[in-house]
XYZ file of C-alpha atoms in Angstrom:
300
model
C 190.760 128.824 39.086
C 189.018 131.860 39.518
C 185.200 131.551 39.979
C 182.782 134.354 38.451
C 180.995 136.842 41.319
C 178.256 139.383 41.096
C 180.566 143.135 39.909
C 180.634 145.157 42.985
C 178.550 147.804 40.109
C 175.419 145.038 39.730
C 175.105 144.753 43.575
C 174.835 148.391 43.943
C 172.668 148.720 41.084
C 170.425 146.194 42.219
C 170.336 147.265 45.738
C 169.857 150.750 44.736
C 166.815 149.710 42.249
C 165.157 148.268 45.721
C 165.456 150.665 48.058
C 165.083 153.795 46.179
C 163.813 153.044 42.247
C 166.462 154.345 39.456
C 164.739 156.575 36.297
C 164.481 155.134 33.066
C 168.202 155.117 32.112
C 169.750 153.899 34.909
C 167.445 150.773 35.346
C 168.182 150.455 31.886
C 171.606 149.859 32.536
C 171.413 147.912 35.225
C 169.492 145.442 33.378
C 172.396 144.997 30.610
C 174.848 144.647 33.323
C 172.616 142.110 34.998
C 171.729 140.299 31.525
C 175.367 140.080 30.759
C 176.407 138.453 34.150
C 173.481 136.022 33.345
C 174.972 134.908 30.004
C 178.231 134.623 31.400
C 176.821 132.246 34.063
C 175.565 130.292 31.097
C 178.093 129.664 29.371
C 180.444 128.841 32.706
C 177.814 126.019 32.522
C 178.025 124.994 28.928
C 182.010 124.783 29.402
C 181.870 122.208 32.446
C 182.400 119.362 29.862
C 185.938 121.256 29.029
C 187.376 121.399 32.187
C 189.247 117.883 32.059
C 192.654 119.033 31.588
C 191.838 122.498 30.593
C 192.183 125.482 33.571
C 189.347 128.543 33.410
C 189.646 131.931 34.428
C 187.088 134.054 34.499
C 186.240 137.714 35.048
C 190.201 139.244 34.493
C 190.754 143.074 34.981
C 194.057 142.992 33.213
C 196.637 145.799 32.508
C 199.017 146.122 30.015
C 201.379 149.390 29.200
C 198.825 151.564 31.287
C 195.809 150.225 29.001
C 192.983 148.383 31.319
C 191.340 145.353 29.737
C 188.754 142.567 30.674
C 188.399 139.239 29.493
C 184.792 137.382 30.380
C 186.312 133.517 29.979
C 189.948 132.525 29.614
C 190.560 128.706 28.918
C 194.437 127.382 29.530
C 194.734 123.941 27.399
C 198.012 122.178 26.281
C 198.611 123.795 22.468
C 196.082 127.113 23.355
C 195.050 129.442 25.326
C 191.444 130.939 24.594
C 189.972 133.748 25.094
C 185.934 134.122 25.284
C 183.861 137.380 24.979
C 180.424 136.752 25.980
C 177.740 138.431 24.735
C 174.018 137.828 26.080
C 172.162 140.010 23.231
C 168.353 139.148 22.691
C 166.429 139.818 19.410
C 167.647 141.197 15.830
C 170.827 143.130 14.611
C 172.704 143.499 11.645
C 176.029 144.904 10.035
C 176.942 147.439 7.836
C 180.892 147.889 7.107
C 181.810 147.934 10.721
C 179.091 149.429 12.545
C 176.526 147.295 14.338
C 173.161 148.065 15.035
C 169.622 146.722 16.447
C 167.629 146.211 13.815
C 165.564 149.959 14.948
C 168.141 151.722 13.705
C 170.420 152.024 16.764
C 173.784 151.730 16.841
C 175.639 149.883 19.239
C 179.817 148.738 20.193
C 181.069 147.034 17.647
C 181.960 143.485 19.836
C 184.816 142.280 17.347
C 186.665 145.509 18.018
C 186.347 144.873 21.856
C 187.423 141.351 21.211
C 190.546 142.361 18.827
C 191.919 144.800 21.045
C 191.712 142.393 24.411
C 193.535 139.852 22.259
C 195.978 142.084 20.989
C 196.405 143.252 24.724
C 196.771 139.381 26.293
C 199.120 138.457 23.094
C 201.476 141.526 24.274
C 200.785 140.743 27.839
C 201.711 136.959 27.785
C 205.122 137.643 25.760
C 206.086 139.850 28.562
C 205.540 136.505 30.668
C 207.034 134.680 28.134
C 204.817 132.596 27.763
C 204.696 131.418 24.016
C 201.534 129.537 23.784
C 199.086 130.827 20.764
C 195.938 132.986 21.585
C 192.545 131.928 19.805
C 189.950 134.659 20.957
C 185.883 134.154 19.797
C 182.862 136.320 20.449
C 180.322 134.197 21.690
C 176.666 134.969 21.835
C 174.836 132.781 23.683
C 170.992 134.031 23.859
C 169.222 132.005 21.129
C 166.505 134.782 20.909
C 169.599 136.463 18.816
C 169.883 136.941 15.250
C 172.703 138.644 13.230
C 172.052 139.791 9.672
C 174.887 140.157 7.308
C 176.903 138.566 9.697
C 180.976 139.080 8.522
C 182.385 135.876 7.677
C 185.634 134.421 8.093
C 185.589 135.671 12.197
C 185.782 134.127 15.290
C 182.157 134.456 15.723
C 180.112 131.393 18.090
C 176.234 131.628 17.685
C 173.770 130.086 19.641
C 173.018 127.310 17.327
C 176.696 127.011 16.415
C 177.691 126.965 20.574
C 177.315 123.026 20.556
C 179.295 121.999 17.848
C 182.298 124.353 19.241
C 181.924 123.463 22.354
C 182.119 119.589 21.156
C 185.507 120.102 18.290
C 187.249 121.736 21.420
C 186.437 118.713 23.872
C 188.259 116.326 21.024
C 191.331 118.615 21.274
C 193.644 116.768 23.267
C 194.613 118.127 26.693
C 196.908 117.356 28.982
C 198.241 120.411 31.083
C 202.378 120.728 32.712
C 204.034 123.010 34.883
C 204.554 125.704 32.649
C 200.451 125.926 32.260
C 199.566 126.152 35.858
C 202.592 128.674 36.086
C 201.159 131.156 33.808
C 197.776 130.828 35.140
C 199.096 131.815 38.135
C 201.158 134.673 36.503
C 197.547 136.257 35.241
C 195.932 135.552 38.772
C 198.560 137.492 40.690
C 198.224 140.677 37.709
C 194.456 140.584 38.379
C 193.786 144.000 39.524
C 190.938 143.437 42.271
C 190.770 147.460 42.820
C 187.298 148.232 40.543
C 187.860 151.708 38.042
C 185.660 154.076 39.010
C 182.345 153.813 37.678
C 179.265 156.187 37.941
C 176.884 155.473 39.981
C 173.482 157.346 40.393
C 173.709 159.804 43.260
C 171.953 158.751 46.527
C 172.084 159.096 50.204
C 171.096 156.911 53.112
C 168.048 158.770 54.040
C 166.479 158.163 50.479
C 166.913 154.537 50.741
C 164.147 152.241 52.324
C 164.844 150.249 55.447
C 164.288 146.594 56.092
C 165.358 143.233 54.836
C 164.239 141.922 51.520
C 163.873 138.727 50.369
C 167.031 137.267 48.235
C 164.703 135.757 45.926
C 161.812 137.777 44.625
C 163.477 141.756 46.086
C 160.114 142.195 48.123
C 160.411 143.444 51.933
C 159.756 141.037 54.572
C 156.663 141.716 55.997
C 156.883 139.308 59.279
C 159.758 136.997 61.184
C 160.073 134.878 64.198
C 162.875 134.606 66.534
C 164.371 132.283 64.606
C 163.173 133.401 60.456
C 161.873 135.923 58.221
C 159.287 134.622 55.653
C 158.293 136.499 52.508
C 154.611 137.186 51.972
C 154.994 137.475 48.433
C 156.976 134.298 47.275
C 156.505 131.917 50.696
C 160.719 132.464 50.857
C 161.806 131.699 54.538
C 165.358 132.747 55.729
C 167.336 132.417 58.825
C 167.377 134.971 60.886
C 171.119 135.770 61.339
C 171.423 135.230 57.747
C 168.861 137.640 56.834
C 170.815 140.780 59.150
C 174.218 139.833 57.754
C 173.035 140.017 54.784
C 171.861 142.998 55.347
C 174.849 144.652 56.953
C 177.182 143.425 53.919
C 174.456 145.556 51.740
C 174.884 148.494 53.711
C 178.748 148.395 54.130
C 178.610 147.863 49.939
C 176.559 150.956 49.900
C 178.216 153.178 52.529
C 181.861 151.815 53.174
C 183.117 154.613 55.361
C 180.243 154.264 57.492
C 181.095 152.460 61.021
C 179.075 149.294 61.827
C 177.210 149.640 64.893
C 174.629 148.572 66.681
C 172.260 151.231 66.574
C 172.649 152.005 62.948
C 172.297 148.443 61.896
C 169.163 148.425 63.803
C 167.495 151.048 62.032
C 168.749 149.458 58.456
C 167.510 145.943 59.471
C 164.068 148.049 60.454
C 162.022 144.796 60.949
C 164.414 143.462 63.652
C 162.120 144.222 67.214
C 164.586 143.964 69.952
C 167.910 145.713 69.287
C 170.161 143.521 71.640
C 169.040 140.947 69.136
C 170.836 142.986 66.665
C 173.906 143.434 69.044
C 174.064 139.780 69.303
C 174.409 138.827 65.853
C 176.963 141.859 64.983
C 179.303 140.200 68.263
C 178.599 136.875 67.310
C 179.920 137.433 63.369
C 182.202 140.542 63.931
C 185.149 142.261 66.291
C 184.111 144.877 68.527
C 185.904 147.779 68.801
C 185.740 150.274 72.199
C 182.968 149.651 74.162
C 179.481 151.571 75.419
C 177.861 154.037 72.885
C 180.952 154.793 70.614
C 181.913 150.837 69.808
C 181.215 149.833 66.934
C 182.296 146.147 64.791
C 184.686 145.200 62.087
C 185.364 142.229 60.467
């Protein structure tokens, strides 16, 4: 019911990485938050076979008594609703007491706590609702290059060569979904808070960035275009022209939102474009203009 995008965070990140570079600890980051939306594209895929009478929700920014939570997967079935924590980790950790680490040494968030608190938070949440129905959350990795030692037992813990067999004892539960399902899938869509918390972001300004249009598959600049496409010298990618510049003015309006659209400024973003009433065409074509001669400018 609710399909999974891109966080606004990963597009800035990744545009930012492009058109400026980020030191050491911000690429680092970036990466995780891009691994993470990977392996929560996975396992949308794995759970296709569930989706006979069974309702998904994914990505929820949920609130409850002024505490903020997020659940990766939420699947709405006749006798349970479930609750998935995804987890895209690659290579070896272990456990000691409650304290998780890689195996160098390094210790990292303890994912059960994450996923005990966010099911302690929709339990509350749904009662307000009324809604009844029992919660079954799991913490699902899904990388198979990812190995737990002294794993705890008795938790709702999926691994990689475990995600099959799950994924096949849930398809023989039985269900068949009423009113009062729909209803409170609806209920957590409308509390979905679409307003992003602040998050930090690396400092940067538009004249740091580089201009131009890069291509969507392999991040290099385009290099050369026609009238009608751009083509990538590095990976042979060809676009569509219009595509290409609104592509590139929904980048720059997620970088700089209080920045007006215009002509001119667009222009000198898109870089590559040659004739600017080319630019002007596209931006009347796709958007509203607003006043007229040097001071208009386009909204959506």
């Amino acid at each position: 019911m609710k399909p999974r995008e891109e966080s606004l965070e990963l597009k800035i990140m990744r545009s930012l990485l492009i058109r400026m570079g980020l030191p050491g600890p911000d690429e680092l980051y970036y990466l995780n938050l891009k691994q993470g939306f990977e392996g929560e594209s996975e396992f949308d895929d794995r759970i296709v076979p569930l989706l006979d009478g069974r309702l998904v929700i994914n990505d929820l920014l949920l609130e409850h008594h002024n505490t903020l939570f997020q659940i990766d997967s939420l699947m709405i079935s006749t006798k349970s609703i479930y609750l998935f924590e995804v987890k895209n980790y690659c290579g070896d950790f272990y456990v000691d007491g409650e304290r998780w680490y890689s195996i160098a040494g390094n210790e990292i968030k303890n994912p059960l706590l994450q996923v005990q608190r966010n099911e302690s938070l929709l339990r509350r949440l749904l009662q307000d609702l009324g809604c009844n129905i029992p919660v079954e959350a799991y913490l699902i990795f899904v990388n198979p290059e990812f190995h737990l030692y002294q794993a705890p037992l008795n938790q709702n813990i999926i691994f990689p060569t475990q995600l099959n067999r799950f994924l096949e004892n849930t398809k023989k539960k039985t269900s068949r979904l009423q009113g009062n399902h729909k209803k409170i899938a609806e209920q957590l869509l409308s509390l979905h808070l679409t307003e992003t918390p602040n998050f930090r972001l690396p400092d940067y300004r538009y004249e740091q960035l580089k201009k131009g249009i890069y291509c969507p598959s392999c991040f290099g600049f385009y290099q050369q275009n026609t009238r009608l496409y751009f083509f990538c010298a590095k990976c042979g990618e060809k676009e569509d022209y219009e595509t290409a510049v609104l592509r590139s003015v929904q980048e720059f309006k997620l970088l700089f939102p209080d920045d007006k659209i215009t002509t001119n400024q667009i222009h000198e973003w898109c870089k590559i474009t040659k004739e600017k009433k080319s630019t002007r065409k596209i931006l009347y074509k796709n958007y509203k203009q607003v006043g007229h001669g040097k001071s208009s400018y386009y909204v959506k």
